[in-house]
């Protein structure tokens, strides 16, 4: 993350950014889902009854946002929820 901030021109000292991030996250954790995960879930949950649907990067971002907006806070976001929202988007696109 620090190197991304430096590359984007938002910071100049990567070590300083790394220290600030380490200090900030010292008492926190976060699980991060990516569009790569959304693309992978389609392959991992191969369903013989359904046609394969390739998502664009923008559609994968939409799946992540929908999964975040609609997740059950007691369960979180799961591989199954990513698959569900991917399938929902595929159905909307086909219609």
XYZ file of N, CA, C and O in Angstrom:
380
model
N 0.817 -1.177 0.000
C 0.000 0.000 0.000
C 0.870 1.253 0.000
O 0.583 2.195 -0.716
N 1.925 1.250 0.780
C 2.805 2.415 0.849
C 3.421 2.708 -0.513
O 3.460 3.862 -0.948
N 3.869 1.673 -1.192
C 4.487 1.888 -2.507
C 3.462 2.415 -3.512
O 3.801 3.228 -4.374
N 2.220 2.000 -3.389
C 1.161 2.503 -4.276
C 0.922 3.994 -4.055
O 0.706 4.743 -5.010
N 0.974 4.427 -2.796
C 0.800 5.846 -2.495
C 1.957 6.675 -3.056
O 1.751 7.767 -3.590
N 3.172 6.138 -2.954
C 4.331 6.835 -3.496
C 4.241 6.882 -5.022
O 4.447 7.936 -5.637
N 3.895 5.762 -5.651
C 3.778 5.718 -7.115
C 2.705 6.667 -7.624
O 2.833 7.255 -8.691
N 1.629 6.839 -6.853
C 0.537 7.731 -7.254
C 0.870 9.192 -6.986
O 0.096 10.080 -7.335
N 2.014 9.455 -6.362
C 2.408 10.819 -6.076
C 1.727 11.407 -4.849
O 1.752 12.611 -4.632
N 1.104 10.550 -4.041
C 0.406 11.016 -2.847
C 1.314 11.070 -1.632
O 0.929 11.605 -0.589
N 2.502 10.514 -1.755
C 3.496 10.530 -0.683
C 4.870 10.438 -1.338
O 4.993 9.984 -2.474
N 5.886 10.863 -0.609
C 7.237 10.801 -1.166
C 8.145 9.843 -0.408
O 9.063 9.282 -0.979
N 7.889 9.636 0.851
C 8.752 8.805 1.689
C 8.033 7.502 2.036
O 7.187 7.454 2.924
N 8.386 6.438 1.338
C 7.723 5.147 1.533
C 7.908 4.634 2.947
O 6.975 4.094 3.544
N 9.089 4.785 3.519
C 9.337 4.310 4.889
C 8.433 5.028 5.886
O 7.901 4.409 6.811
N 8.262 6.324 5.712
C 7.404 7.098 6.606
C 5.953 6.628 6.492
O 5.256 6.480 7.502
N 5.506 6.359 5.274
C 4.140 5.872 5.057
C 3.973 4.498 5.693
O 2.979 4.226 6.368
N 4.948 3.619 5.511
C 4.884 2.283 6.111
C 4.800 2.366 7.625
O 4.027 1.622 8.253
N 5.566 3.242 8.230
C 5.520 3.407 9.682
C 4.159 3.932 10.140
O 3.604 3.452 11.132
N 3.617 4.900 9.408
C 2.311 5.459 9.764
C 1.223 4.396 9.634
O 0.342 4.278 10.498
N 1.287 3.604 8.579
C 0.295 2.540 8.387
C 0.421 1.478 9.477
O -0.588 1.011 10.013
N 1.649 1.103 9.804
C 1.863 0.098 10.856
C 1.316 0.593 12.188
O 0.678 -0.160 12.930
N 1.541 1.859 12.467
C 1.042 2.434 13.716
C -0.485 2.466 13.720
O -1.121 2.111 14.710
N -1.082 2.880 12.595
C -2.537 2.951 12.498
C -3.173 1.569 12.659
O -4.153 1.399 13.365
N -2.592 0.562 11.993
C -3.179 -0.778 11.974
C -2.737 -1.644 13.146
O -3.121 -2.808 13.231
N -1.982 -1.117 14.080
C -1.456 -1.908 15.200
C -2.557 -2.575 16.023
O -2.371 -3.680 16.526
N -3.716 -1.950 16.129
C -4.811 -2.516 16.929
C -6.052 -2.805 16.087
O -7.166 -2.824 16.587
N -5.851 -3.040 14.793
C -6.967 -3.288 13.874
C -6.624 -4.430 12.922
O -5.462 -4.723 12.697
N -7.651 -5.020 12.358
C -7.473 -5.981 11.268
C -8.537 -5.691 10.207
O -9.587 -5.123 10.505
N -8.266 -6.102 8.998
C -9.235 -5.948 7.918
C -9.043 -7.097 6.938
O -7.919 -7.515 6.669
N -10.140 -7.592 6.449
C -10.113 -8.599 5.398
C -10.403 -7.875 4.096
O -11.372 -7.116 4.005
N -9.577 -8.081 3.103
C -9.728 -7.364 1.845
C -10.063 -8.340 0.726
O -9.346 -9.324 0.510
N -11.156 -8.077 0.047
C -11.551 -8.833 -1.137
C -11.211 -7.973 -2.350
O -11.364 -6.757 -2.322
N -10.776 -8.610 -3.423
C -10.379 -7.888 -4.631
C -11.189 -8.367 -5.832
O -11.860 -9.408 -5.775
N -11.081 -7.621 -6.921
C -11.750 -8.054 -8.149
C -11.153 -9.377 -8.634
O -11.848 -10.171 -9.260
N -9.903 -9.616 -8.313
C -9.283 -10.903 -8.661
C -10.033 -12.052 -7.983
O -10.238 -13.113 -8.581
N -10.470 -11.833 -6.750
C -11.257 -12.840 -6.041
C -12.599 -13.069 -6.731
O -13.063 -14.207 -6.840
N -13.206 -11.989 -7.185
C -14.498 -12.117 -7.873
C -14.328 -12.940 -9.143
O -15.125 -13.838 -9.427
N -13.272 -12.666 -9.905
C -13.022 -13.447 -11.126
C -12.732 -14.910 -10.790
O -13.207 -15.822 -11.474
N -11.985 -15.141 -9.716
C -11.619 -16.507 -9.328
C -12.830 -17.307 -8.862
O -12.893 -18.517 -9.082
N -13.774 -16.636 -8.223
C -14.925 -17.353 -7.671
C -15.739 -18.016 -8.784
O -16.332 -19.064 -8.583
N -15.728 -17.433 -9.946
C -16.461 -18.029 -11.064
C -15.860 -19.366 -11.469
O -16.575 -20.284 -11.820
N -14.556 -19.452 -11.395
C -13.883 -20.705 -11.740
C -14.007 -21.726 -10.611
O -14.184 -22.911 -10.856
N -13.919 -21.248 -9.370
C -13.936 -22.138 -8.209
C -15.294 -22.783 -7.960
O -15.373 -23.876 -7.435
N -16.365 -22.082 -8.305
C -17.712 -22.593 -8.079
C -18.319 -23.004 -9.411
O -19.347 -22.495 -9.829
N -17.665 -23.922 -10.071
C -18.106 -24.391 -11.375
C -19.452 -25.095 -11.235
O -19.583 -26.069 -10.519
N -20.459 -24.579 -11.917
C -21.815 -25.133 -11.845
C -22.181 -25.656 -13.230
O -22.287 -24.890 -14.177
N -22.367 -26.946 -13.331
C -22.622 -27.564 -14.633
C -23.935 -27.101 -15.257
O -24.116 -27.153 -16.457
N -24.890 -26.651 -14.423
C -26.186 -26.238 -14.943
C -26.199 -24.807 -15.473
O -27.174 -24.373 -16.047
N -25.121 -24.080 -15.269
C -25.093 -22.682 -15.683
C -24.013 -22.457 -16.713
O -22.951 -23.072 -16.678
N -24.288 -21.511 -17.613
C -23.308 -21.116 -18.596
C -22.258 -20.243 -17.920
O -22.560 -19.483 -17.013
N -21.024 -20.347 -18.360
C -19.968 -19.509 -17.800
C -20.175 -18.078 -18.266
O -20.490 -17.822 -19.424
N -20.001 -17.146 -17.363
C -20.185 -15.732 -17.651
C -18.933 -14.999 -17.212
O -18.596 -14.997 -16.032
N -18.222 -14.396 -18.139
C -17.002 -13.664 -17.798
C -17.356 -12.233 -17.433
O -18.046 -11.547 -18.187
N -16.898 -11.802 -16.281
C -17.156 -10.446 -15.830
C -16.037 -9.510 -16.273
O -14.863 -9.879 -16.251
N -16.416 -8.299 -16.643
C -15.419 -7.265 -16.894
C -14.893 -6.776 -15.547
O -15.449 -7.100 -14.492
N -13.856 -5.985 -15.576
C -13.306 -5.431 -14.340
C -14.339 -4.525 -13.662
O -14.487 -4.547 -12.444
N -15.068 -3.743 -14.445
C -16.110 -2.871 -13.879
C -17.231 -3.692 -13.241
O -17.749 -3.334 -12.189
N -17.604 -4.793 -13.873
C -18.640 -5.659 -13.304
C -18.142 -6.315 -12.014
O -18.900 -6.452 -11.054
N -16.872 -6.704 -11.992
C -16.304 -7.293 -10.777
C -16.310 -6.269 -9.636
O -16.608 -6.612 -8.489
N -16.026 -5.014 -9.943
C -16.096 -3.953 -8.933
C -17.527 -3.802 -8.430
O -17.757 -3.599 -7.238
N -18.474 -3.912 -9.332
C -19.886 -3.823 -8.959
C -20.280 -4.968 -8.029
O -21.025 -4.771 -7.064
N -19.787 -6.155 -8.301
C -20.054 -7.318 -7.444
C -19.494 -7.072 -6.043
O -20.165 -7.322 -5.042
N -18.260 -6.565 -5.966
C -17.667 -6.268 -4.663
C -18.501 -5.249 -3.893
O -18.754 -5.414 -2.696
N -18.944 -4.206 -4.582
C -19.731 -3.172 -3.915
C -21.063 -3.725 -3.426
O -21.494 -3.449 -2.313
N -21.711 -4.532 -4.262
C -22.996 -5.127 -3.869
C -22.803 -6.064 -2.679
O -23.585 -6.051 -1.733
N -21.748 -6.875 -2.712
C -21.466 -7.785 -1.597
C -21.218 -6.999 -0.315
O -21.679 -7.394 0.756
N -20.538 -5.877 -0.426
C -20.287 -5.037 0.745
C -21.580 -4.399 1.254
O -21.869 -4.423 2.447
N -22.352 -3.843 0.334
C -23.591 -3.151 0.714
C -24.608 -4.086 1.349
O -25.356 -3.692 2.239
N -24.653 -5.330 0.905
C -25.707 -6.260 1.318
C -25.243 -7.353 2.280
O -26.020 -8.229 2.626
N -23.996 -7.298 2.724
C -23.490 -8.404 3.561
C -24.154 -8.422 4.943
O -24.606 -7.407 5.448
N -24.211 -9.615 5.499
C -24.698 -9.824 6.859
C -23.500 -9.600 7.774
O -22.512 -10.333 7.703
N -23.549 -8.594 8.654
C -22.394 -8.302 9.490
C -21.985 -9.443 10.420
O -20.850 -9.484 10.885
N -22.888 -10.366 10.693
C -22.528 -11.497 11.542
C -21.789 -12.579 10.760
O -21.136 -13.427 11.359
N -21.896 -12.543 9.443
C -21.248 -13.545 8.598
C -20.098 -12.928 7.805
O -19.074 -13.557 7.587
N -20.272 -11.710 7.361
C -19.267 -11.047 6.538
C -19.462 -11.372 5.068
O -20.512 -11.860 4.651
N -18.456 -11.086 4.297
C -18.456 -11.422 2.876
C -17.758 -12.768 2.733
O -16.703 -12.993 3.326
N -18.355 -13.657 1.966
C -17.813 -15.005 1.789
C -17.660 -15.305 0.306
O -18.161 -14.579 -0.549
N -16.998 -16.420 0.017
C -16.907 -16.865 -1.377
C -18.314 -17.086 -1.936
O -18.586 -16.752 -3.086
N -19.189 -17.625 -1.120
C -20.562 -17.886 -1.573
C -21.294 -16.590 -1.900
O -22.044 -16.523 -2.870
N -21.085 -15.546 -1.084
C -21.764 -14.281 -1.374
C -21.206 -13.635 -2.636
O -21.958 -13.050 -3.420
N -19.909 -13.773 -2.881
C -19.350 -13.259 -4.130
C -19.936 -14.001 -5.324
O -20.265 -13.397 -6.351
N -20.089 -15.300 -5.181
C -20.688 -16.086 -6.266
C -22.140 -15.672 -6.481
O -22.594 -15.516 -7.621
N -22.882 -15.487 -5.393
C -24.291 -15.087 -5.488
C -24.427 -13.774 -6.267
O -25.235 -13.681 -7.193
N -23.651 -12.760 -5.878
C -23.779 -11.463 -6.547
C -23.233 -11.505 -7.963
O -23.732 -10.785 -8.844
N -22.263 -12.374 -8.245
C -21.797 -12.563 -9.620
C -22.913 -13.154 -10.473
O -23.159 -12.711 -11.600
N -23.605 -14.157 -9.917
C -24.726 -14.779 -10.635
C -25.865 -13.782 -10.847
O -26.483 -13.753 -11.910
N -26.145 -12.962 -9.831
C -27.197 -11.950 -9.964
C -26.865 -10.974 -11.089
O -27.730 -10.630 -11.888
N -25.629 -10.539 -11.148
C -25.208 -9.621 -12.207
C -25.306 -10.298 -13.567
O -25.760 -9.680 -14.530
N -24.940 -11.563 -13.627
C -25.026 -12.300 -14.899
C -26.469 -12.394 -15.368
O -26.747 -12.192 -16.553
N -27.384 -12.652 -14.452
C -28.804 -12.726 -14.821
C -29.326 -11.386 -15.300
O -30.078 -11.310 -16.263
N -28.925 -10.303 -14.645
C -29.351 -8.959 -15.064
C -28.801 -8.619 -16.441
O -29.478 -7.986 -17.237
N -27.587 -9.056 -16.716
C -26.939 -8.748 -17.992
C -27.583 -9.520 -19.134
O -27.737 -8.998 -20.235
N -27.992 -10.746 -18.874
C -28.594 -11.596 -19.903
C -29.999 -11.097 -20.274
O -30.407 -11.155 -21.408
N -30.702 -10.574 -19.291
C -32.085 -10.142 -19.505
C -32.150 -8.940 -20.385
O -31.433 -8.124 -20.571
